[in-house]
Short mmCIF file of C-alpha atoms and ligand atoms in Angstrom, two decimals:
data_model
loop_
_atom_site.label_atom_id
_atom_site.label_comp_id
_atom_site.label_asym_id
_atom_site.label_seq_id
_atom_site.Cartn_x
_atom_site.Cartn_y
_atom_site.Cartn_z
CA MET A 176 -71.77 82.56 54.76
CA ASN A 177 -68.86 80.75 53.08
CA VAL A 178 -66.56 82.55 55.61
CA ARG A 179 -68.57 80.80 58.55
CA ASP A 180 -68.47 77.46 56.73
CA SER A 181 -64.84 77.71 56.32
CA GLU A 182 -64.38 78.33 60.01
CA ALA A 183 -66.45 75.35 60.80
CA ALA A 184 -64.41 72.97 58.54
CA ALA A 185 -61.27 74.20 60.16
CA ALA A 186 -62.88 73.65 63.60
CA LEU A 187 -63.76 69.99 62.53
CA LEU A 188 -60.27 69.27 61.26
CA SER A 189 -58.66 70.69 64.34
CA ALA A 190 -60.95 68.52 66.60
CA ALA A 191 -59.73 65.62 64.43
CA GLY A 192 -56.21 66.42 65.43
CA TYR A 193 -54.92 68.38 62.33
CA GLU A 194 -52.98 71.64 62.74
CA GLN A 195 -53.62 74.81 60.90
CA ALA A 196 -50.81 75.65 58.46
CA ALA A 197 -49.29 79.03 58.82
CA SER A 198 -49.77 79.67 55.10
CA GLU A 199 -51.14 78.10 52.07
CA ALA A 200 -47.53 77.30 50.92
CA ASP A 201 -47.02 75.17 54.00
CA ALA A 202 -50.20 73.26 53.80
CA ASP A 203 -50.33 69.51 53.21
CA LEU A 204 -54.18 69.75 52.84
CA VAL A 205 -55.96 72.73 51.08
CA ILE A 206 -59.73 72.89 50.68
CA VAL A 207 -61.25 75.36 48.36
CA ASN A 208 -64.74 76.54 49.46
CA SER A 209 -66.72 77.54 46.48
CA CYS A 210 -69.51 79.90 45.52
CA SER A 211 -71.81 79.22 42.60
CA VAL A 212 -73.88 82.54 42.56
CA ARG A 213 -72.06 83.95 39.47
CA ALA A 214 -70.16 82.22 36.76
CA LYS A 215 -67.06 84.13 37.58
CA ALA A 216 -67.00 82.84 41.24
CA GLU A 217 -66.94 79.25 39.84
CA GLU A 218 -64.32 80.18 37.15
CA LYS A 219 -62.00 81.38 39.97
CA ALA A 220 -62.54 78.34 42.13
CA LEU A 221 -61.59 76.17 39.07
CA GLY A 222 -58.62 78.01 38.36
CA LYS A 223 -57.55 77.78 41.99
CA LEU A 224 -57.99 74.12 42.03
CA GLY A 225 -56.00 73.67 38.82
CA LEU A 226 -53.07 75.60 40.49
CA LEU A 227 -53.30 73.60 43.60
CA CYS A 228 -53.22 70.26 41.92
CA ALA A 229 -50.28 71.49 39.77
CA SER A 230 -48.45 72.58 42.90
CA ARG A 231 -48.00 68.87 43.89
CA ARG A 232 -44.78 69.11 41.76
CA ASP A 233 -43.13 71.22 44.45
CA HIS A 234 -45.38 69.66 47.33
CA PRO A 235 -45.63 65.95 46.75
CA GLY A 236 -48.52 64.23 48.34
CA ARG A 237 -50.51 67.43 48.90
CA LEU A 238 -54.17 66.84 49.36
CA VAL A 239 -56.65 69.03 47.49
CA GLY A 240 -60.32 69.07 48.34
CA LEU A 241 -63.41 71.13 47.29
CA MET A 242 -66.30 72.10 49.49
CA GLY A 243 -69.49 74.30 49.15
CA CYS A 244 -71.87 75.24 46.47
CA MET A 245 -69.81 74.24 43.25
CA ALA A 246 -69.34 70.76 44.77
CA GLN A 247 -72.89 70.40 45.41
CA ARG A 248 -73.93 71.83 41.97
CA LEU A 249 -71.47 69.61 39.95
CA GLY A 250 -71.38 66.24 41.73
CA GLU A 251 -69.20 63.84 39.84
CA ALA A 252 -68.71 66.21 37.06
CA ILE A 253 -66.15 67.93 38.95
CA PHE A 254 -63.72 65.02 38.79
CA LYS A 255 -63.67 65.54 35.00
CA LYS A 256 -62.83 69.09 35.18
CA ILE A 257 -60.18 68.66 37.86
CA PRO A 258 -58.80 65.14 37.61
CA GLY A 259 -56.46 65.55 40.37
CA LEU A 260 -59.00 66.41 42.97
CA ASP A 261 -58.98 64.21 46.03
CA PHE A 262 -62.56 64.87 47.33
CA SER A 263 -65.50 67.03 46.85
CA VAL A 264 -68.05 67.71 49.65
CA GLY A 265 -71.53 69.39 49.22
CA THR A 266 -73.14 72.08 51.22
CA ARG A 267 -75.04 69.92 53.80
CA ARG A 268 -72.32 67.34 54.33
CA ALA A 269 -69.65 69.63 55.87
CA GLY A 270 -69.42 67.13 58.81
CA ALA A 271 -68.08 64.53 56.53
CA ILE A 272 -64.70 66.42 55.99
CA PRO A 273 -62.52 64.66 58.58
CA ARG A 274 -63.78 61.22 57.58
CA LEU A 275 -63.07 62.07 53.85
CA VAL A 276 -59.63 63.48 54.57
CA ALA A 277 -58.96 60.08 56.50
CA ARG A 278 -59.98 58.01 53.58
CA VAL A 279 -57.87 59.99 51.23
CA LEU A 280 -54.85 59.65 53.57
CA ALA A 281 -55.52 55.85 53.47
CA GLY A 282 -55.16 55.89 49.66
CA GLU A 283 -58.70 56.59 48.21
CA ARG A 284 -59.21 59.16 45.63
CA GLY A 285 -62.11 61.05 43.86
CA LEU A 286 -64.49 60.93 46.86
CA LEU A 287 -67.73 62.69 46.49
CA GLU A 288 -70.21 63.36 49.36
CA THR A 289 -73.28 65.55 48.40
CA SER A 290 -76.85 65.64 49.79
CA SER A 291 -80.50 65.82 48.80
CA GLN A 292 -82.31 69.13 48.88
CA ASP A 293 -84.24 68.49 52.11
CA GLU A 294 -81.70 66.62 54.02
CA ILE A 295 -81.14 68.18 57.63
CA PRO A 296 -77.82 69.52 57.16
CA ASP A 297 -74.87 69.30 59.21
CA VAL A 298 -74.06 72.53 61.08
CA PRO A 299 -70.70 72.18 62.83
CA ASP A 300 -69.82 74.84 65.26
CA ALA A 301 -67.30 77.33 64.31
CA HIS A 302 -63.97 77.81 65.87
CA VAL A 303 -64.37 79.46 69.31
CA GLU A 304 -60.80 80.47 69.94
CA ASP A 305 -58.98 83.43 68.47
CA MET A 306 -62.12 84.58 66.65
CA GLY A 307 -61.50 88.21 67.28
CA PHE A 308 -64.46 90.28 68.34
CA SER A 309 -66.89 89.66 65.62
CA ALA A 310 -68.29 86.21 64.39
CA PHE A 311 -70.81 85.02 61.89
CA VAL A 312 -73.51 82.37 63.01
CA THR A 313 -75.60 80.65 60.58
CA ILE A 314 -79.19 80.44 61.85
CA LEU A 315 -80.99 79.44 58.59
CA LEU A 316 -79.64 77.23 55.77
CA GLY A 317 -81.00 76.87 52.30
CA CYS A 318 -83.71 78.95 50.55
CA ASN A 319 -87.27 78.37 49.45
CA ARG A 320 -87.69 81.70 47.47
CA ARG A 321 -86.53 80.71 43.94
CA CYS A 322 -85.77 84.15 42.53
CA ALA A 323 -85.68 83.57 38.84
CA TYR A 324 -81.91 84.41 38.38
CA CYS A 325 -80.54 82.52 41.41
CA ILE A 326 -78.82 79.27 41.90
CA VAL A 327 -78.80 79.26 45.74
CA PRO A 328 -81.79 77.05 46.14
CA ASP A 329 -80.36 74.34 43.90
CA VAL A 330 -77.12 74.27 45.76
CA ARG A 331 -78.00 75.15 49.40
CA GLY A 332 -81.37 73.16 49.46
CA ARG A 333 -84.56 73.78 51.01
CA GLU A 334 -84.98 76.07 54.02
CA TYR A 335 -83.99 74.74 57.40
CA SER A 336 -83.84 76.74 60.67
CA ARG A 337 -81.47 75.58 63.37
CA PRO A 338 -83.19 75.15 66.91
CA ALA A 339 -82.94 78.27 68.77
CA ARG A 340 -81.24 76.41 71.82
CA GLU A 341 -78.41 75.27 69.54
CA ILE A 342 -77.84 78.80 68.19
CA LEU A 343 -77.95 80.32 71.72
CA ALA A 344 -75.32 77.72 73.00
CA GLU A 345 -72.96 78.36 70.03
CA ILE A 346 -73.27 82.25 70.71
CA ALA A 347 -72.74 81.91 74.41
CA ALA A 348 -69.54 79.85 73.81
CA LEU A 349 -68.41 82.64 71.35
CA ALA A 350 -69.10 85.23 73.83
CA ARG A 351 -67.14 83.38 76.50
CA HIS A 352 -64.38 83.46 74.21
CA GLY A 353 -64.30 87.13 73.62
CA VAL A 354 -66.68 87.59 70.76
CA ARG A 355 -68.65 90.96 71.19
CA GLU A 356 -70.61 91.09 67.95
CA VAL A 357 -72.38 88.44 66.14
CA THR A 358 -73.85 88.41 62.69
CA LEU A 359 -76.75 86.00 62.18
CA LEU A 360 -76.80 84.54 58.68
CA GLY A 361 -79.47 83.30 56.56
CA GLN A 362 -80.58 83.79 52.75
CA SER A 363 -83.82 85.19 53.90
CA VAL A 364 -82.82 85.56 57.39
CA MET A 365 -86.28 86.95 58.68
CA ASN A 366 -87.69 83.52 57.63
CA TYR A 367 -86.20 81.98 60.58
CA GLY A 368 -88.42 79.37 62.20
CA ARG A 369 -91.06 79.75 59.45
CA MET A 370 -90.46 76.39 57.90
CA ASN A 371 -89.71 74.26 60.87
CA PRO A 372 -90.12 74.77 64.62
CA VAL A 373 -87.31 76.25 66.48
CA TRP A 374 -88.66 76.89 69.92
CA ASP A 375 -90.30 74.26 72.09
CA GLU A 376 -92.33 74.56 75.18
CA THR A 377 -89.27 73.94 77.49
CA ASP A 378 -87.84 77.15 76.29
CA PRO A 379 -88.40 80.09 78.44
CA PRO A 380 -91.20 82.53 77.29
CA SER A 381 -90.19 85.70 75.50
CA PRO A 382 -89.86 88.63 78.22
CA GLY A 383 -91.02 91.08 75.64
CA GLY A 384 -93.90 89.04 74.49
CA TYR A 385 -92.51 88.23 70.93
CA ARG A 386 -94.49 85.76 68.99
CA GLU A 387 -92.58 85.39 65.76
CA PRO A 388 -89.44 83.19 65.91
CA PHE A 389 -87.02 85.71 64.58
CA PRO A 390 -87.60 88.68 66.80
CA ARG A 391 -87.83 86.20 69.79
CA LEU A 392 -84.44 84.98 68.79
CA LEU A 393 -82.88 88.56 68.51
CA GLU A 394 -84.19 89.15 72.00
CA ALA A 395 -82.57 85.91 73.38
CA VAL A 396 -79.28 86.64 71.71
CA ALA A 397 -79.29 90.05 73.32
CA ALA A 398 -79.76 88.56 76.70
CA ILE A 399 -76.53 86.55 76.37
CA PRO A 400 -73.80 88.08 78.64
CA GLY A 401 -71.10 89.64 76.78
CA VAL A 402 -72.94 90.14 73.45
CA LEU A 403 -72.64 93.87 72.82
CA ARG A 404 -73.85 93.98 69.25
CA ILE A 405 -76.23 91.87 66.93
CA ARG A 406 -76.41 92.15 63.12
CA PHE A 407 -78.30 89.95 60.57
CA THR A 408 -78.33 89.43 57.02
CA SER A 409 -79.86 89.22 54.25
CA GLY A 410 -83.28 90.89 54.78
CA HIS A 411 -86.32 90.81 52.77
CA PRO A 412 -89.09 93.33 52.78
CA SER A 413 -91.80 90.77 53.63
CA GLY A 414 -89.79 90.12 56.95
CA CYS A 415 -89.93 93.61 58.14
CA THR A 416 -93.05 93.05 60.40
CA ASP A 417 -93.97 95.29 63.31
CA GLU A 418 -92.38 92.97 65.66
CA LEU A 419 -89.16 92.81 63.85
CA VAL A 420 -89.17 96.60 63.91
CA ARG A 421 -89.83 96.69 67.46
CA ALA A 422 -87.25 94.39 68.26
CA MET A 423 -84.54 96.26 66.30
CA ALA A 424 -85.62 99.60 67.62
CA SER A 425 -85.76 98.41 71.22
CA LEU A 426 -83.23 96.03 71.99
CA PRO A 427 -80.13 98.08 72.55
CA GLN A 428 -77.64 95.44 71.17
CA VAL A 429 -79.25 95.15 67.85
CA CYS A 430 -77.54 97.62 65.43
CA HIS A 431 -79.75 99.89 63.57
CA HIS A 432 -78.55 98.62 60.20
CA LEU A 433 -80.07 96.15 57.60
CA HIS A 434 -78.69 94.79 54.50
CA LEU A 435 -82.02 94.59 52.48
CA PRO A 436 -81.03 93.47 48.86
CA VAL A 437 -83.48 95.27 46.28
CA GLN A 438 -81.93 93.97 43.09
CA SER A 439 -83.93 96.43 40.96
CA GLY A 440 -86.09 99.51 41.14
CA SER A 441 -88.45 98.58 38.32
CA ASP A 442 -91.75 96.69 38.96
CA PRO A 443 -91.58 94.76 35.54
CA ILE A 444 -88.03 93.61 36.31
CA LEU A 445 -88.93 92.78 39.94
CA LYS A 446 -91.75 90.62 38.72
CA ALA A 447 -89.61 88.81 36.26
CA MET A 448 -86.97 88.33 38.98
CA ARG A 449 -89.71 86.73 41.13
CA ARG A 450 -88.60 88.96 44.02
CA GLY A 451 -91.99 88.95 45.70
CA TYR A 452 -92.35 92.68 46.26
CA THR A 453 -92.87 95.94 44.14
CA ARG A 454 -90.77 99.08 44.21
CA GLU A 455 -93.48 100.50 46.42
CA ARG A 456 -93.72 97.77 48.94
CA TYR A 457 -89.73 97.93 49.18
CA LEU A 458 -89.93 101.60 50.00
CA GLU A 459 -92.79 101.06 52.50
CA ALA A 460 -90.61 98.58 54.38
CA VAL A 461 -87.64 101.07 54.40
CA GLY A 462 -89.97 103.85 55.56
CA LYS A 463 -91.21 101.83 58.42
CA LEU A 464 -87.57 101.07 59.50
CA ARG A 465 -86.59 104.67 59.36
CA ALA A 466 -89.73 105.86 61.24
CA ALA A 467 -88.69 103.65 64.19
CA MET A 468 -85.14 104.38 63.95
CA PRO A 469 -83.89 107.92 62.89
CA ASP A 470 -80.38 106.83 62.71
CA PHE A 471 -81.10 103.66 60.72
CA ALA A 472 -78.52 102.64 57.97
CA LEU A 473 -79.40 100.69 55.02
CA THR A 474 -77.29 98.68 52.54
CA THR A 475 -78.27 96.62 49.43
CA ASP A 476 -77.53 94.43 46.40
CA VAL A 477 -78.44 95.32 42.87
CA ILE A 478 -78.28 93.35 39.69
CA VAL A 479 -77.74 95.27 36.48
CA GLY A 480 -78.56 93.78 32.94
CA PHE A 481 -81.12 91.18 33.95
CA PRO A 482 -82.86 89.80 30.70
CA GLY A 483 -85.00 92.59 29.31
CA GLU A 484 -83.70 95.41 31.50
CA THR A 485 -84.22 98.53 29.37
CA GLU A 486 -82.88 101.98 29.80
CA ALA A 487 -85.93 103.01 31.52
CA ASP A 488 -85.98 99.94 33.95
CA PHE A 489 -82.29 101.07 34.70
CA GLU A 490 -83.32 104.61 35.41
CA ALA A 491 -85.99 103.38 37.65
CA THR A 492 -83.23 101.49 39.79
CA ARG A 493 -81.33 104.68 39.80
CA THR A 494 -84.19 106.90 41.25
CA LEU A 495 -85.17 104.11 43.79
CA MET A 496 -81.46 103.96 45.07
CA ASP A 497 -81.85 107.74 45.65
CA GLU A 498 -85.34 107.52 47.29
CA ALA A 499 -84.16 104.61 49.59
CA GLY A 500 -80.98 106.45 50.48
CA PHE A 501 -78.51 103.57 50.56
CA ASP A 502 -75.43 103.86 52.76
CA ASN A 503 -73.62 101.28 50.61
CA ALA A 504 -74.57 98.98 47.72
CA PHE A 505 -72.98 95.81 46.08
CA ILE A 506 -73.61 95.98 42.34
CA PHE A 507 -73.47 92.69 40.25
CA LYS A 508 -73.60 92.30 36.51
CA TYR A 509 -76.37 89.57 35.76
CA SER A 510 -74.77 86.15 35.10
CA PRO A 511 -76.89 83.28 33.68
CA ARG A 512 -76.86 80.32 36.00
CA PRO A 513 -77.61 76.87 34.63
CA GLY A 514 -81.02 75.44 35.36
CA THR A 515 -82.62 78.72 36.74
CA PRO A 516 -85.72 80.12 35.16
CA ALA A 517 -83.89 83.40 33.95
CA ALA A 518 -81.28 81.07 32.16
CA GLN A 519 -84.10 80.29 29.61
CA MET A 520 -84.47 84.13 28.91
CA PRO A 521 -82.39 85.76 26.34
CA ASP A 522 -79.33 87.43 28.05
CA ASP A 523 -80.10 90.39 25.89
CA VAL A 524 -78.05 93.28 27.69
CA SER A 525 -74.55 93.28 26.28
CA ASP A 526 -71.63 92.97 28.42
CA GLU A 527 -70.48 96.57 27.56
CA GLU A 528 -73.93 97.79 28.61
CA LYS A 529 -73.81 95.73 31.97
CA MET A 530 -70.43 97.22 32.67
CA ARG A 531 -71.53 100.80 31.92
CA ARG A 532 -74.70 100.37 34.21
CA ASN A 533 -72.49 98.84 36.82
CA GLN A 534 -70.16 101.95 36.55
CA VAL A 535 -73.10 104.41 36.64
CA LEU A 536 -74.54 102.86 39.85
CA LEU A 537 -71.09 102.72 41.52
CA ALA A 538 -70.49 106.47 40.80
CA ASP A 539 -74.06 107.39 42.00
CA GLN A 540 -73.32 105.26 45.20
CA ASP A 541 -70.04 107.06 45.81
CA ARG A 542 -71.76 110.49 45.71
CA ARG A 543 -74.55 109.34 47.81
CA GLY A 544 -72.37 107.47 50.34
CA SER A 545 -70.16 110.55 50.66
CA ALA A 546 -73.05 112.78 51.36
CA LEU A 547 -74.63 110.33 53.79
CA ASN A 548 -71.06 110.26 55.55
CA GLU A 549 -70.70 114.09 55.42
CA ALA A 550 -74.01 114.30 57.30
CA LEU A 551 -72.70 112.26 60.07
CA VAL A 552 -69.81 115.01 60.94
CA GLY A 553 -70.87 116.49 64.32
CA THR A 554 -72.66 113.44 65.55
CA VAL A 555 -71.39 111.00 68.21
CA GLN A 556 -71.14 107.36 66.93
CA GLU A 557 -70.84 104.43 69.27
CA VAL A 558 -67.90 102.30 68.12
CA LEU A 559 -67.01 98.70 68.79
CA VAL A 560 -63.12 99.22 69.22
CA GLU A 561 -61.26 96.67 67.16
CA GLY A 562 -57.73 98.05 67.92
CA ARG A 563 -54.92 99.55 65.56
CA SER A 564 -56.13 100.85 62.22
CA LEU A 565 -54.92 98.89 59.06
CA ARG A 566 -53.92 101.95 57.36
CA ASN A 567 -52.15 103.79 60.12
CA ALA A 568 -51.00 101.91 63.16
CA GLU A 569 -50.77 105.13 65.41
CA ARG A 570 -54.63 105.37 65.15
CA TRP A 571 -57.19 102.99 66.22
CA ALA A 572 -60.40 101.88 64.33
CA GLY A 573 -63.61 100.30 64.85
CA ARG A 574 -67.19 100.18 63.32
CA SER A 575 -70.25 102.21 63.92
CA PRO A 576 -73.77 100.55 64.14
CA GLY A 577 -74.18 101.43 60.52
CA ASN A 578 -71.13 99.30 59.82
CA LYS A 579 -68.83 102.31 58.89
CA ILE A 580 -65.22 102.24 59.59
CA VAL A 581 -64.43 104.91 62.33
CA VAL A 582 -60.78 105.91 62.70
CA PHE A 583 -59.64 107.67 65.90
CA ASP A 584 -56.60 108.32 68.28
CA PRO A 585 -56.36 105.80 71.14
CA VAL A 586 -56.90 107.21 74.64
CA GLU A 587 -55.87 106.00 78.06
CA GLY A 588 -57.88 103.09 79.28
CA LEU A 589 -59.64 102.12 75.98
CA GLU A 590 -59.67 98.54 75.40
CA PRO A 591 -60.22 96.63 72.09
CA GLY A 592 -63.65 94.79 72.26
CA THR A 593 -65.43 97.45 74.10
CA LEU A 594 -67.86 100.24 72.99
CA ALA A 595 -66.72 103.83 72.81
CA LYS A 596 -68.35 106.99 71.96
CA VAL A 597 -66.55 108.71 69.06
CA ALA A 598 -67.37 112.47 68.02
CA ILE A 599 -67.16 112.42 64.22
CA THR A 600 -65.00 115.35 62.99
CA ARG A 601 -64.22 114.47 59.33
CA ALA A 602 -65.72 112.14 56.67
CA ALA A 603 -64.16 110.28 53.60
CA PRO A 604 -66.28 108.28 51.18
CA GLN A 605 -65.61 104.99 53.01
CA THR A 606 -64.49 106.14 56.36
CA LEU A 607 -65.31 108.26 59.14
CA TYR A 608 -62.72 110.15 61.54
CA GLY A 609 -63.24 111.43 65.12
CA GLU A 610 -62.20 111.81 68.70
CA VAL A 611 -63.23 109.66 71.71
CA VAL A 612 -65.50 111.44 73.90
CA ARG A 613 -65.87 110.46 77.67
N1 SAH B 242 -80.45 85.76 49.78
C1 SAH B 242 -79.97 87.08 49.25
C2 SAH B 242 -78.88 87.02 48.22
C3 SAH B 242 -77.86 85.96 48.09
S1 SAH B 242 -76.89 86.06 46.63
C4 SAH B 242 -81.09 87.84 48.90
O1 SAH B 242 -82.07 87.29 48.62
O2 SAH B 242 -81.01 89.03 48.97
C5 SAH B 242 -76.03 87.59 46.99
C6 SAH B 242 -76.27 88.52 45.73
O3 SAH B 242 -75.65 88.03 44.53
C7 SAH B 242 -77.75 88.81 45.37
O4 SAH B 242 -78.34 89.70 46.32
C8 SAH B 242 -77.65 89.29 44.07
O5 SAH B 242 -77.59 90.68 43.92
C9 SAH B 242 -76.40 88.53 43.53
N2 SAH B 242 -76.74 87.45 42.49
C10 SAH B 242 -77.47 86.39 42.73
N3 SAH B 242 -77.59 85.65 41.57
C11 SAH B 242 -76.99 86.30 40.67
C12 SAH B 242 -76.87 86.14 39.23
N4 SAH B 242 -77.32 85.06 38.63
N5 SAH B 242 -76.06 87.18 38.53
C13 SAH B 242 -75.65 88.25 39.11
N6 SAH B 242 -75.87 88.46 40.52
C14 SAH B 242 -76.45 87.54 41.26
FE1 SF4 B 243 -81.33 83.60 45.87
FE2 SF4 B 243 -83.68 84.93 46.00
FE3 SF4 B 243 -83.09 82.84 47.86
FE4 SF4 B 243 -81.79 85.26 47.87
S1 SF4 B 243 -83.96 84.94 48.34
S2 SF4 B 243 -80.87 83.17 47.70
S3 SF4 B 243 -81.66 85.81 45.86
S4 SF4 B 243 -83.37 82.65 45.64
#
């Protein structure tokens, strides 16, 4: 989501007449886009801002700004931490960036622009040129869920879904500029259109008879010429409705892949986290997706060391991860966030223990991921061809519908930005290798 927001900020500044610098060292203006989700992310942003302000010794007059979650969370306090900061702009006011830059150029300093929780956000379009083949498109902003550990609802505000027409126009423009794969973004992306209306009577009816706003959006995106692939993230089990599963299984452009963060496999911890599902409900949702899509790929997020997480809770997470059969998993050590309900609970799992649990889950995932990749040897995967492989320029690479990197030898007539069928001949833990089949 921050990648998308940074692209939008760059697009706004280009439209205002600024030119993108070739490198950070060349830049007269640097804006740090920040994340507040864990303490470490904020520490990194603060460190970077300090270095940038100090870099004015070699780069006099350089402007330094902050955007994103930390700007929204800290408000005025950021100027105490980073006295040299020129401006700070919160999550729903990205549209103000060119105006703030102009004011700083006119001599003002320490400008702050943040928003209330329910303000309708600015959603500037991203760059449409030189985007490559894949682009992120934010469809839902904010979050109404309030998981006990999470700062996102405080810093990104109440849920707001962009009108479908606006999203479809943005994607059509991206597709005209060569984008072939879009990833639709939202914290609970399947909640799209549940809090505010996104379709109106003048929109054409859904050809497939979809009544829920999100599956209907998937169908409309799939109809845009040039869009070969659609992904979306993050999912929640409550959004895995029959309609959603039908849309995923029947719209050829929608990848059979879902990022469905589970966070824990233990019911007491899920309850304390206020995730809104049990282990059983989560596995039920996974079962439904797999039943409709035999080639379905599943990825997840897990938090280790949530307050009160015992060894038994942790073991429950391990067994759940096996039962669910995750293709990939991001593991996070619990980090108390100021003002969240979990921050009131004792952070009682030691840092060493969080580290150990983190390592155990990573090792489990390595084994599981390798075995799942091995099982793909002998299959034919449809790959969105990206071009030369990063590791070996002689070979080409692309991604499978399950989002795995596939490396292969280029063949006559194969163009980047098209779909190719690749027979998988070998698997490594993070990569598949194969040959193009005609
Ligand atoms: N909206 C998404 C998650 C967004 S935050 C969802 O509900 O799934 C991305 C990930 O960061 C979360 O899935 C969680 O695993 C992790 N995370 C969020 N808050 C955290 C915290 N306080 N400590 C550690 N990890 C956290
Ligand atoms: Fe945070 Fe939960 Fe919302 Fe995800 S669903 S952003 S974890 S509050």
